[in-house]
Protein backbone atom coordinates (compact mmCIF):
# COMPACT_ATOMS: atom_id res chain seq x y z
CA UNK A 1 0.00 0.00 0.00
CA UNK A 2 1.41 3.36 -1.02
CA UNK A 3 1.39 5.94 1.74
CA UNK A 4 -0.89 8.96 1.38
CA UNK A 5 1.17 11.67 3.05
CA UNK A 6 0.32 15.27 3.82
CA UNK A 7 2.77 17.80 5.23
CA UNK A 8 2.14 19.57 8.50
CA UNK A 9 4.86 21.98 9.64
CA UNK A 10 7.36 20.04 7.55
CA UNK A 11 6.38 16.57 8.81
CA UNK A 12 4.63 13.90 6.79
CA UNK A 13 1.41 12.67 8.36
CA UNK A 14 -0.17 9.50 7.03
CA UNK A 15 -3.72 10.16 5.85
CA UNK A 16 -5.28 6.83 6.60
CA UNK A 17 -8.27 5.33 8.35
CA UNK A 18 -7.87 3.49 11.62
CA UNK A 19 -8.82 0.19 9.97
CA UNK A 20 -6.39 0.69 7.08
CA UNK A 21 -3.58 1.58 9.50
CA UNK A 22 -4.28 -1.55 11.53
CA UNK A 23 -4.45 -3.65 8.37
CA UNK A 24 -1.09 -2.27 7.19
CA UNK A 25 0.50 -2.97 10.57
CA UNK A 26 -0.84 -6.54 10.58
CA UNK A 27 0.45 -7.04 7.04
CA UNK A 28 3.93 -5.92 8.09
CA UNK A 29 3.76 -8.14 11.18
CA UNK A 30 2.79 -11.14 9.05
CA UNK A 31 5.63 -10.40 6.65
CA UNK A 32 8.05 -10.22 9.58
CA UNK A 33 8.85 -6.63 8.64
CA UNK A 34 9.84 -4.02 11.15
CA UNK A 35 8.06 -0.70 11.56
CA UNK A 36 8.52 2.38 13.66
CA UNK A 37 5.12 3.93 14.30
CA UNK A 38 4.78 7.41 15.75
CA UNK A 39 1.44 8.68 16.97
CA UNK A 40 2.07 12.37 16.55
CA UNK A 41 0.59 15.27 18.45
CA UNK A 42 1.42 18.99 18.63
CA UNK A 43 3.81 18.49 21.56
CA UNK A 44 5.84 15.99 19.53
CA UNK A 45 6.12 18.44 16.63
CA UNK A 46 7.18 21.17 19.06
CA UNK A 47 9.84 18.89 20.56
CA UNK A 48 11.09 17.86 17.10
CA UNK A 49 11.43 21.47 16.02
CA UNK A 50 13.90 21.97 18.90
CA UNK A 51 15.86 18.75 18.25
CA UNK A 52 17.18 17.97 14.76
CA UNK A 53 17.95 14.34 15.63
CA UNK A 54 14.41 13.78 16.82
CA UNK A 55 13.06 15.55 13.75
CA UNK A 56 14.96 13.10 11.55
CA UNK A 57 13.56 10.12 13.45
CA UNK A 58 10.02 11.32 12.77
CA UNK A 59 10.80 11.93 9.10
CA UNK A 60 12.18 8.38 8.74
CA UNK A 61 9.33 6.63 10.57
CA UNK A 62 7.34 3.94 8.82
CA UNK A 63 3.97 5.34 9.84
CA UNK A 64 3.04 8.70 11.40
CA UNK A 65 -0.49 8.63 12.76
CA UNK A 66 -2.52 11.69 13.76
CA UNK A 67 -2.98 11.12 17.48
CA UNK A 68 -3.62 14.54 18.95
CA UNK A 69 -6.83 16.49 18.36
CA UNK A 70 -4.55 19.45 17.55
CA UNK A 71 -3.17 17.51 14.58
CA UNK A 72 -6.69 16.67 13.41
CA UNK A 73 -7.70 20.35 13.62
CA UNK A 74 -4.53 21.56 11.87
CA UNK A 75 -5.16 19.13 9.02
CA UNK A 76 -8.82 20.17 8.87
CA UNK A 77 -7.68 23.79 8.40
CA UNK A 78 -5.87 22.50 5.29
CA UNK A 79 -9.12 20.83 4.12
CA UNK A 80 -7.80 17.39 5.04
CA UNK A 81 -10.26 15.25 6.96
CA UNK A 82 -8.22 12.82 9.03
CA UNK A 83 -9.63 10.82 11.90
CA UNK A 84 -7.73 10.81 15.17
CA UNK A 85 -5.85 7.55 15.71
CA UNK A 86 -4.95 7.31 19.37
CA UNK A 87 -1.73 5.47 20.11
CA UNK A 88 -3.25 3.66 23.09
CA UNK A 89 -6.10 2.32 20.92
CA UNK A 90 -3.92 1.09 18.07
CA UNK A 91 -1.47 -0.44 20.56
CA UNK A 92 -4.26 -2.41 22.21
CA UNK A 93 -5.48 -3.70 18.84
CA UNK A 94 -1.92 -4.69 17.91
CA UNK A 95 -1.68 -6.65 21.17
CA UNK A 96 -5.04 -8.33 20.48
CA UNK A 97 -3.66 -9.40 17.11
CA UNK A 98 -0.57 -10.76 18.85
CA UNK A 99 -2.75 -12.84 21.19
CA UNK A 100 -4.85 -14.17 18.31
CA UNK A 101 -1.80 -15.13 16.26
CA UNK A 102 0.72 -16.39 18.81
CA UNK A 103 3.01 -13.39 18.49
CA UNK A 104 4.95 -12.15 21.51
CA UNK A 105 5.20 -8.60 22.77
CA UNK A 106 7.57 -6.55 24.90
CA UNK A 107 6.46 -3.68 27.12
CA UNK A 108 8.92 -1.06 28.26
CA UNK A 109 8.22 2.10 30.21
CA UNK A 110 6.41 3.57 33.23
CA UNK A 111 7.01 2.81 36.90
CA UNK A 112 7.48 -0.78 38.05
CA UNK A 113 4.05 -1.04 39.68
CA UNK A 114 2.38 0.56 36.64
CA UNK A 115 3.95 -1.80 34.11
CA UNK A 116 3.14 -4.80 36.31
CA UNK A 117 -0.50 -3.71 36.55
CA UNK A 118 -0.61 -3.02 32.80
CA UNK A 119 0.67 -6.52 32.09
CA UNK A 120 -1.89 -8.03 34.46
CA UNK A 121 -4.76 -6.05 32.93
CA UNK A 122 -3.72 -6.80 29.36
CA UNK A 123 -3.36 -10.54 30.04
CA UNK A 124 -6.82 -10.56 31.69
CA UNK A 125 -8.34 -8.71 28.74
CA UNK A 126 -6.50 -10.29 25.80
CA UNK A 127 -6.69 -14.03 25.46
CA UNK A 128 -3.37 -15.83 24.83
CA UNK A 129 -1.29 -12.65 25.07
CA UNK A 130 2.37 -13.55 25.46
CA UNK A 131 4.36 -10.73 27.02
CA UNK A 132 7.87 -12.08 26.72
CA UNK A 133 9.61 -9.01 28.17
CA UNK A 134 8.65 -6.12 30.39
CA UNK A 135 10.73 -3.48 32.05
CA UNK A 136 10.03 -0.22 33.79
CA UNK A 137 11.26 2.89 32.04
CA UNK A 138 13.69 3.97 34.72
CA UNK A 139 17.13 3.37 33.29
CA UNK A 140 19.78 5.74 32.10
CA UNK A 141 21.48 6.17 28.73
CA UNK A 142 24.42 3.99 29.84
CA UNK A 143 22.02 1.07 30.46
CA UNK A 144 20.26 1.26 27.08
CA UNK A 145 22.49 -1.24 25.27
CA UNK A 146 21.95 -3.76 28.07
CA UNK A 147 18.16 -3.31 27.80
CA UNK A 148 18.30 -3.67 24.01
CA UNK A 149 20.22 -6.94 24.38
CA UNK A 150 17.62 -8.20 26.87
CA UNK A 151 14.79 -7.33 24.51
CA UNK A 152 16.49 -8.99 21.54
CA UNK A 153 17.12 -12.12 23.62
CA UNK A 154 13.39 -12.33 24.48
CA UNK A 155 12.61 -12.13 20.73
CA UNK A 156 9.34 -10.15 20.72
CA UNK A 157 7.44 -9.53 17.50
CA UNK A 158 6.14 -6.21 18.87
CA UNK A 159 7.78 -3.69 21.17
CA UNK A 160 5.64 -1.04 22.84
CA UNK A 161 7.68 1.72 24.41
CA UNK A 162 6.21 4.29 26.79
CA UNK A 163 9.32 6.15 27.82
CA UNK A 164 8.13 9.64 27.05
CA UNK A 165 8.97 11.87 24.12
CA UNK A 166 11.54 11.86 22.64
CA UNK A 167 13.29 9.12 24.65
CA UNK A 168 11.00 6.34 23.40
CA UNK A 169 11.63 7.11 19.74
CA UNK A 170 15.39 7.35 20.21
CA UNK A 171 15.24 4.02 22.05
CA UNK A 172 13.23 2.36 19.28
Coordinates of N, CA and C in Angstrom, one line a residue:
X1 N 0.8 -1.2 0.0 CA 0.0 0.0 0.0 C 0.9 1.2 0.0
X2 N 0.6 2.1 -0.9 CA 1.4 3.4 -1.0 C 0.9 4.3 0.0
X3 N 1.8 5.0 0.7 CA 1.4 5.9 1.7 C 0.8 7.2 1.1
X4 N -0.3 7.7 1.7 CA -0.9 9.0 1.4 C -0.4 9.9 2.4
X5 N 0.5 10.8 2.1 CA 1.2 11.7 3.1 C 0.8 13.1 2.8
X6 N 0.6 13.8 3.9 CA 0.3 15.3 3.8 C 1.3 15.9 4.8
X7 N 1.8 17.1 4.4 CA 2.8 17.8 5.2 C 2.1 18.7 6.3
X8 N 2.6 18.7 7.4 CA 2.1 19.6 8.5 C 3.4 20.1 9.2
X9 N 3.7 21.3 9.1 CA 4.9 22.0 9.6 C 6.1 21.2 9.3
X10 N 6.2 20.7 8.1 CA 7.4 20.0 7.5 C 7.4 18.5 7.8
X11 N 6.4 18.0 8.5 CA 6.4 16.6 8.8 C 5.3 15.9 8.0
X12 N 5.6 14.7 7.5 CA 4.6 13.9 6.8 C 3.7 13.2 7.8
X13 N 2.4 13.4 7.6 CA 1.4 12.7 8.4 C 0.7 11.7 7.4
X14 N 0.6 10.5 7.8 CA -0.2 9.5 7.0 C -1.7 9.8 7.1
X15 N -2.3 10.0 5.9 CA -3.7 10.2 5.8 C -4.3 8.8 5.6
X16 N -4.9 8.2 6.6 CA -5.3 6.8 6.6 C -6.4 6.6 7.6
X17 N -7.2 5.7 7.4 CA -8.3 5.3 8.4 C -7.7 4.4 9.4
X18 N -8.3 4.4 10.5 CA -7.9 3.5 11.6 C -7.8 2.1 11.1
X19 N -8.8 1.6 10.4 CA -8.8 0.2 10.0 C -7.7 -0.1 9.0
X20 N -7.5 0.9 8.1 CA -6.4 0.7 7.1 C -5.0 0.7 7.8
X21 N -4.8 1.6 8.8 CA -3.6 1.6 9.5 C -3.4 0.2 10.2
X22 N -4.4 -0.3 10.8 CA -4.3 -1.5 11.5 C -4.0 -2.7 10.5
X23 N -4.7 -2.6 9.4 CA -4.5 -3.6 8.4 C -3.0 -3.6 7.9
X24 N -2.5 -2.4 7.6 CA -1.1 -2.3 7.2 C -0.1 -2.8 8.2
X25 N -0.4 -2.5 9.5 CA 0.5 -3.0 10.6 C 0.5 -4.5 10.6
X26 N -0.7 -5.1 10.5 CA -0.8 -6.5 10.6 C -0.1 -7.2 9.4
X27 N -0.2 -6.5 8.2 CA 0.4 -7.0 7.0 C 2.0 -7.1 7.3
X28 N 2.5 -6.0 7.8 CA 3.9 -5.9 8.1 C 4.3 -7.0 9.1
X29 N 3.5 -7.1 10.2 CA 3.8 -8.1 11.2 C 3.8 -9.5 10.6
X30 N 2.8 -9.8 9.7 CA 2.8 -11.1 9.1 C 4.0 -11.4 8.1
X31 N 4.5 -10.3 7.5 CA 5.6 -10.4 6.6 C 6.9 -10.3 7.4
X32 N 6.9 -10.3 8.7 CA 8.0 -10.2 9.6 C 8.9 -9.0 9.3
X33 N 8.2 -7.9 8.9 CA 8.9 -6.6 8.6 C 8.8 -5.7 9.9
X34 N 9.8 -5.0 10.1 CA 9.8 -4.0 11.2 C 9.2 -2.7 10.8
X35 N 8.7 -2.0 11.8 CA 8.1 -0.7 11.6 C 8.4 0.2 12.8
X36 N 8.5 1.4 12.6 CA 8.5 2.4 13.7 C 7.3 3.3 13.5
X37 N 6.4 3.2 14.4 CA 5.1 3.9 14.3 C 5.2 5.1 15.3
X38 N 4.9 6.3 14.9 CA 4.8 7.4 15.8 C 3.3 7.9 15.7
X39 N 2.8 8.1 16.9 CA 1.4 8.7 17.0 C 1.7 10.1 17.4
X40 N 1.6 11.0 16.4 CA 2.1 12.4 16.5 C 1.0 13.3 17.1
X41 N 1.5 14.2 17.9 CA 0.6 15.3 18.5 C 1.4 16.6 18.4
X42 N 0.7 17.7 18.7 CA 1.4 19.0 18.6 C 2.7 19.1 19.5
X43 N 2.6 18.5 20.7 CA 3.8 18.5 21.6 C 5.0 17.8 20.9
X44 N 4.8 16.7 20.2 CA 5.8 16.0 19.5 C 6.4 16.9 18.4
X45 N 5.6 17.5 17.7 CA 6.1 18.4 16.6 C 6.9 19.6 17.3
X46 N 6.4 20.1 18.4 CA 7.2 21.2 19.1 C 8.5 20.7 19.5
X47 N 8.6 19.5 20.1 CA 9.8 18.9 20.6 C 10.8 18.7 19.4
X48 N 10.3 18.1 18.3 CA 11.1 17.9 17.1 C 11.7 19.1 16.5
X49 N 10.9 20.2 16.6 CA 11.4 21.5 16.0 C 12.6 22.0 16.8
X50 N 12.8 21.6 18.0 CA 13.9 22.0 18.9 C 15.1 21.0 18.8
X51 N 14.9 19.8 18.2 CA 15.9 18.8 18.3 C 16.0 18.1 16.9
X52 N 17.0 18.5 16.1 CA 17.2 18.0 14.8 C 17.2 16.5 14.7
X53 N 17.9 15.8 15.7 CA 17.9 14.3 15.6 C 16.6 13.7 15.8
X54 N 15.8 14.3 16.6 CA 14.4 13.8 16.8 C 13.6 14.0 15.6
X55 N 13.8 15.2 15.0 CA 13.1 15.5 13.7 C 13.3 14.5 12.7
X56 N 14.6 14.1 12.6 CA 15.0 13.1 11.5 C 14.3 11.7 11.8
X57 N 14.2 11.4 13.1 CA 13.6 10.1 13.4 C 12.1 10.1 13.0
X58 N 11.4 11.2 13.2 CA 10.0 11.3 12.8 C 9.9 11.2 11.2
X59 N 10.8 11.9 10.6 CA 10.8 11.9 9.1 C 11.1 10.6 8.5
X60 N 11.8 9.7 9.2 CA 12.2 8.4 8.7 C 11.2 7.3 9.2
X61 N 10.2 7.6 10.0 CA 9.3 6.6 10.6 C 8.5 6.0 9.5
X62 N 8.1 4.7 9.8 CA 7.3 3.9 8.8 C 5.9 4.4 8.7
X63 N 5.4 4.9 9.8 CA 4.0 5.3 9.8 C 3.8 6.4 10.9
X64 N 3.3 7.6 10.5 CA 3.0 8.7 11.4 C 1.5 8.9 11.5
X65 N 1.0 8.6 12.6 CA -0.5 8.6 12.8 C -0.9 9.9 13.5
X66 N -2.0 10.5 13.1 CA -2.5 11.7 13.8 C -3.2 11.3 15.1
X67 N -2.5 11.5 16.2 CA -3.0 11.1 17.5 C -3.7 12.3 18.1
X68 N -3.1 13.4 18.2 CA -3.6 14.5 18.9 C -4.7 15.2 18.2
X69 N -5.7 15.7 18.9 CA -6.8 16.5 18.4 C -6.3 17.7 17.7
X70 N -5.2 18.3 18.2 CA -4.6 19.5 17.6 C -4.1 19.1 16.1
X71 N -3.6 17.9 15.9 CA -3.2 17.5 14.6 C -4.4 17.4 13.7
X72 N -5.4 16.8 14.2 CA -6.7 16.7 13.4 C -7.2 18.1 13.0
X73 N -7.2 19.0 13.9 CA -7.7 20.3 13.6 C -6.8 21.0 12.6
X74 N -5.5 20.9 12.8 CA -4.5 21.6 11.9 C -4.7 21.0 10.5
X75 N -4.9 19.7 10.3 CA -5.2 19.1 9.0 C -6.5 19.6 8.5
X76 N -7.5 19.7 9.3 CA -8.8 20.2 8.9 C -8.7 21.6 8.3
X77 N -7.9 22.4 8.9 CA -7.7 23.8 8.4 C -7.1 23.8 7.0
X78 N -6.4 22.7 6.6 CA -5.9 22.5 5.3 C -6.8 21.7 4.4
X79 N -8.1 21.6 4.8 CA -9.1 20.8 4.1 C -8.8 19.3 4.0
X80 N -8.1 18.8 5.0 CA -7.8 17.4 5.0 C -8.6 16.8 6.2
X81 N -9.4 15.9 5.9 CA -10.3 15.3 7.0 C -9.6 13.9 7.4
X82 N -8.9 14.0 8.5 CA -8.2 12.8 9.0 C -8.8 12.5 10.4
X83 N -9.2 11.2 10.6 CA -9.6 10.8 11.9 C -8.5 10.7 12.9
X84 N -8.7 10.9 14.1 CA -7.7 10.8 15.2 C -7.5 9.3 15.4
X85 N -6.2 8.9 15.4 CA -5.9 7.5 15.7 C -5.0 7.6 17.0
X86 N -5.6 7.3 18.1 CA -5.0 7.3 19.4 C -4.0 6.2 19.5
X87 N -2.8 6.5 19.9 CA -1.7 5.5 20.1 C -2.2 4.3 21.0
X88 N -2.8 4.7 22.1 CA -3.3 3.7 23.1 C -4.2 2.7 22.4
X89 N -5.1 3.2 21.6 CA -6.1 2.3 20.9 C -5.4 1.4 19.9
X90 N -4.6 1.9 19.1 CA -3.9 1.1 18.1 C -3.0 0.1 18.7
X91 N -2.3 0.5 19.8 CA -1.5 -0.4 20.6 C -2.3 -1.6 21.1
X92 N -3.4 -1.3 21.7 CA -4.3 -2.4 22.2 C -4.7 -3.4 21.1
X93 N -5.1 -2.8 19.9 CA -5.5 -3.7 18.8 C -4.3 -4.5 18.3
X94 N -3.1 -3.9 18.3 CA -1.9 -4.7 17.9 C -1.7 -5.9 18.9
X95 N -1.9 -5.6 20.2 CA -1.7 -6.6 21.2 C -2.8 -7.7 21.0
X96 N -4.0 -7.3 20.7 CA -5.0 -8.3 20.5 C -4.6 -9.2 19.3
X97 N -4.1 -8.6 18.3 CA -3.7 -9.4 17.1 C -2.5 -10.4 17.5
X98 N -1.6 -9.9 18.4 CA -0.6 -10.8 18.9 C -1.2 -12.0 19.6
X99 N -2.1 -11.7 20.5 CA -2.8 -12.8 21.2 C -3.5 -13.8 20.3
X100 N -4.1 -13.3 19.3 CA -4.8 -14.2 18.3 C -3.9 -15.0 17.4
X101 N -2.7 -14.5 17.2 CA -1.8 -15.1 16.3 C -0.5 -15.7 16.9
X102 N -0.5 -15.8 18.2 CA 0.7 -16.4 18.8 C 2.0 -15.6 18.7
X103 N 1.9 -14.3 18.6 CA 3.0 -13.4 18.5 C 3.3 -12.8 19.9
X104 N 4.6 -12.7 20.2 CA 5.0 -12.2 21.5 C 5.2 -10.6 21.5
X105 N 5.1 -10.1 22.7 CA 5.2 -8.6 22.8 C 6.1 -8.2 23.9
X106 N 6.8 -7.1 23.8 CA 7.6 -6.5 24.9 C 7.0 -5.2 25.3
X107 N 6.9 -5.0 26.6 CA 6.5 -3.7 27.1 C 7.6 -3.0 27.9
X108 N 7.9 -1.8 27.6 CA 8.9 -1.1 28.3 C 8.5 0.4 28.5
X109 N 8.6 0.7 29.8 CA 8.2 2.1 30.2 C 7.4 2.1 31.5
X110 N 7.2 3.3 32.0 CA 6.4 3.6 33.2 C 7.1 3.1 34.5
X111 N 6.5 3.3 35.6 CA 7.0 2.8 36.9 C 6.8 1.3 37.0
X112 N 7.6 0.7 37.9 CA 7.5 -0.8 38.1 C 6.1 -1.2 38.4
X113 N 5.4 -0.6 39.3 CA 4.1 -1.0 39.7 C 3.1 -0.8 38.6
X114 N 3.3 0.3 37.8 CA 2.4 0.6 36.6 C 2.5 -0.5 35.5
X115 N 3.8 -0.8 35.2 CA 3.9 -1.8 34.1 C 3.5 -3.2 34.5
X116 N 3.6 -3.5 35.8 CA 3.1 -4.8 36.3 C 1.6 -4.8 36.2
X117 N 1.0 -3.8 36.6 CA -0.5 -3.7 36.5 C -1.0 -3.7 35.1
X118 N -0.3 -3.0 34.2 CA -0.6 -3.0 32.8 C -0.5 -4.4 32.2
X119 N 0.5 -5.1 32.6 CA 0.7 -6.5 32.1 C -0.5 -7.4 32.6
X120 N -0.8 -7.3 33.9 CA -1.9 -8.0 34.5 C -3.2 -7.7 33.8
X121 N -3.5 -6.4 33.6 CA -4.8 -6.0 32.9 C -4.8 -6.5 31.5
X122 N -3.7 -6.4 30.8 CA -3.7 -6.8 29.4 C -3.9 -8.3 29.2
X123 N -3.2 -9.1 30.1 CA -3.4 -10.5 30.0 C -4.8 -11.0 30.4
X124 N -5.4 -10.2 31.3 CA -6.8 -10.6 31.7 C -7.8 -10.2 30.6
X125 N -7.4 -9.2 29.8 CA -8.3 -8.7 28.7 C -8.1 -9.4 27.4
X126 N -6.9 -9.7 27.1 CA -6.5 -10.3 25.8 C -6.1 -11.8 25.9
X127 N -6.9 -12.6 25.4 CA -6.7 -14.0 25.5 C -5.4 -14.4 24.7
X128 N -4.6 -15.3 25.4 CA -3.4 -15.8 24.8 C -2.3 -14.8 24.6
X129 N -2.3 -13.7 25.2 CA -1.3 -12.6 25.1 C 0.0 -13.1 25.7
X130 N 1.1 -13.1 25.0 CA 2.4 -13.5 25.5 C 3.3 -12.3 25.6
X131 N 3.4 -11.8 26.8 CA 4.4 -10.7 27.0 C 5.7 -11.4 27.4
X132 N 6.6 -11.4 26.5 CA 7.9 -12.1 26.7 C 8.9 -11.2 27.4
X133 N 8.7 -9.9 27.5 CA 9.6 -9.0 28.2 C 8.8 -7.8 28.7
X134 N 9.2 -7.4 29.9 CA 8.6 -6.1 30.4 C 9.7 -5.5 31.3
X135 N 9.7 -4.2 31.3 CA 10.7 -3.5 32.0 C 10.2 -2.1 32.3
X136 N 10.4 -1.6 33.5 CA 10.0 -0.2 33.8 C 10.9 0.7 33.0
X137 N 10.5 1.9 32.9 CA 11.3 2.9 32.0 C 12.4 3.7 32.7
X138 N 12.7 3.2 33.9 CA 13.7 4.0 34.7 C 15.1 3.3 34.6
X139 N 15.7 3.8 33.5 CA 17.1 3.4 33.3 C 17.8 4.5 32.6
X140 N 19.1 4.6 32.7 CA 19.8 5.7 32.1 C 20.4 5.4 30.7
X141 N 20.9 6.3 30.1 CA 21.5 6.2 28.7 C 22.5 5.1 28.7
X142 N 23.3 5.0 29.8 CA 24.4 4.0 29.8 C 23.9 2.6 29.9
X143 N 22.6 2.4 30.3 CA 22.0 1.1 30.5 C 21.2 0.6 29.2
X144 N 21.1 1.5 28.3 CA 20.3 1.3 27.1 C 20.7 0.0 26.3
X145 N 22.0 -0.1 26.0 CA 22.5 -1.2 25.3 C 22.2 -2.6 26.0
X146 N 22.3 -2.6 27.3 CA 22.0 -3.8 28.1 C 20.5 -4.1 27.9
X147 N 19.6 -3.1 27.9 CA 18.2 -3.3 27.8 C 17.8 -3.8 26.4
X148 N 18.5 -3.2 25.4 CA 18.3 -3.7 24.0 C 18.7 -5.1 23.8
X149 N 19.8 -5.5 24.4 CA 20.2 -6.9 24.4 C 19.2 -7.8 25.0
X150 N 18.7 -7.4 26.2 CA 17.6 -8.2 26.9 C 16.4 -8.4 26.0
X151 N 16.0 -7.3 25.4 CA 14.8 -7.3 24.5 C 15.0 -8.3 23.3
X152 N 16.2 -8.1 22.7 CA 16.5 -9.0 21.5 C 16.5 -10.5 21.9
X153 N 17.1 -10.7 23.1 CA 17.1 -12.1 23.6 C 15.7 -12.7 23.8
X154 N 14.8 -11.9 24.2 CA 13.4 -12.3 24.5 C 12.6 -12.5 23.2
X155 N 13.1 -12.0 22.1 CA 12.6 -12.1 20.7 C 11.1 -11.8 20.6
X156 N 10.7 -10.5 20.9 CA 9.3 -10.2 20.7 C 9.1 -9.8 19.3
X157 N 7.8 -10.0 18.8 CA 7.4 -9.5 17.5 C 7.0 -8.1 17.5
X158 N 6.6 -7.6 18.7 CA 6.1 -6.2 18.9 C 6.8 -5.6 20.1
X159 N 7.3 -4.4 20.0 CA 7.8 -3.7 21.2 C 7.0 -2.4 21.3
X160 N 6.4 -2.3 22.5 CA 5.6 -1.0 22.8 C 6.5 -0.3 23.9
X161 N 6.8 0.9 23.5 CA 7.7 1.7 24.4 C 6.9 2.9 24.9
X162 N 6.9 3.1 26.2 CA 6.2 4.3 26.8 C 7.2 4.9 27.7
X163 N 8.2 5.5 27.1 CA 9.3 6.2 27.8 C 9.3 7.7 27.8
X164 N 8.2 8.2 27.2 CA 8.1 9.6 27.1 C 8.8 10.1 25.8
X165 N 8.4 11.3 25.3 CA 9.0 11.9 24.1 C 10.1 12.7 24.5
X166 N 11.2 12.7 23.8 CA 11.5 11.9 22.6 C 12.3 10.5 23.0
X167 N 12.5 10.3 24.3 CA 13.3 9.1 24.7 C 12.8 7.8 24.0
X168 N 11.5 7.6 23.9 CA 11.0 6.3 23.4 C 11.4 6.2 21.9
X169 N 11.3 7.2 21.2 CA 11.6 7.1 19.7 C 13.1 7.0 19.5
X170 N 14.0 7.6 20.3 CA 15.4 7.3 20.2 C 15.7 5.9 20.6
X171 N 15.0 5.4 21.6 CA 15.2 4.0 22.0 C 14.9 3.0 20.9
X172 N 13.7 3.2 20.4 CA 13.2 2.4 19.3 C 14.2 2.4 18.1

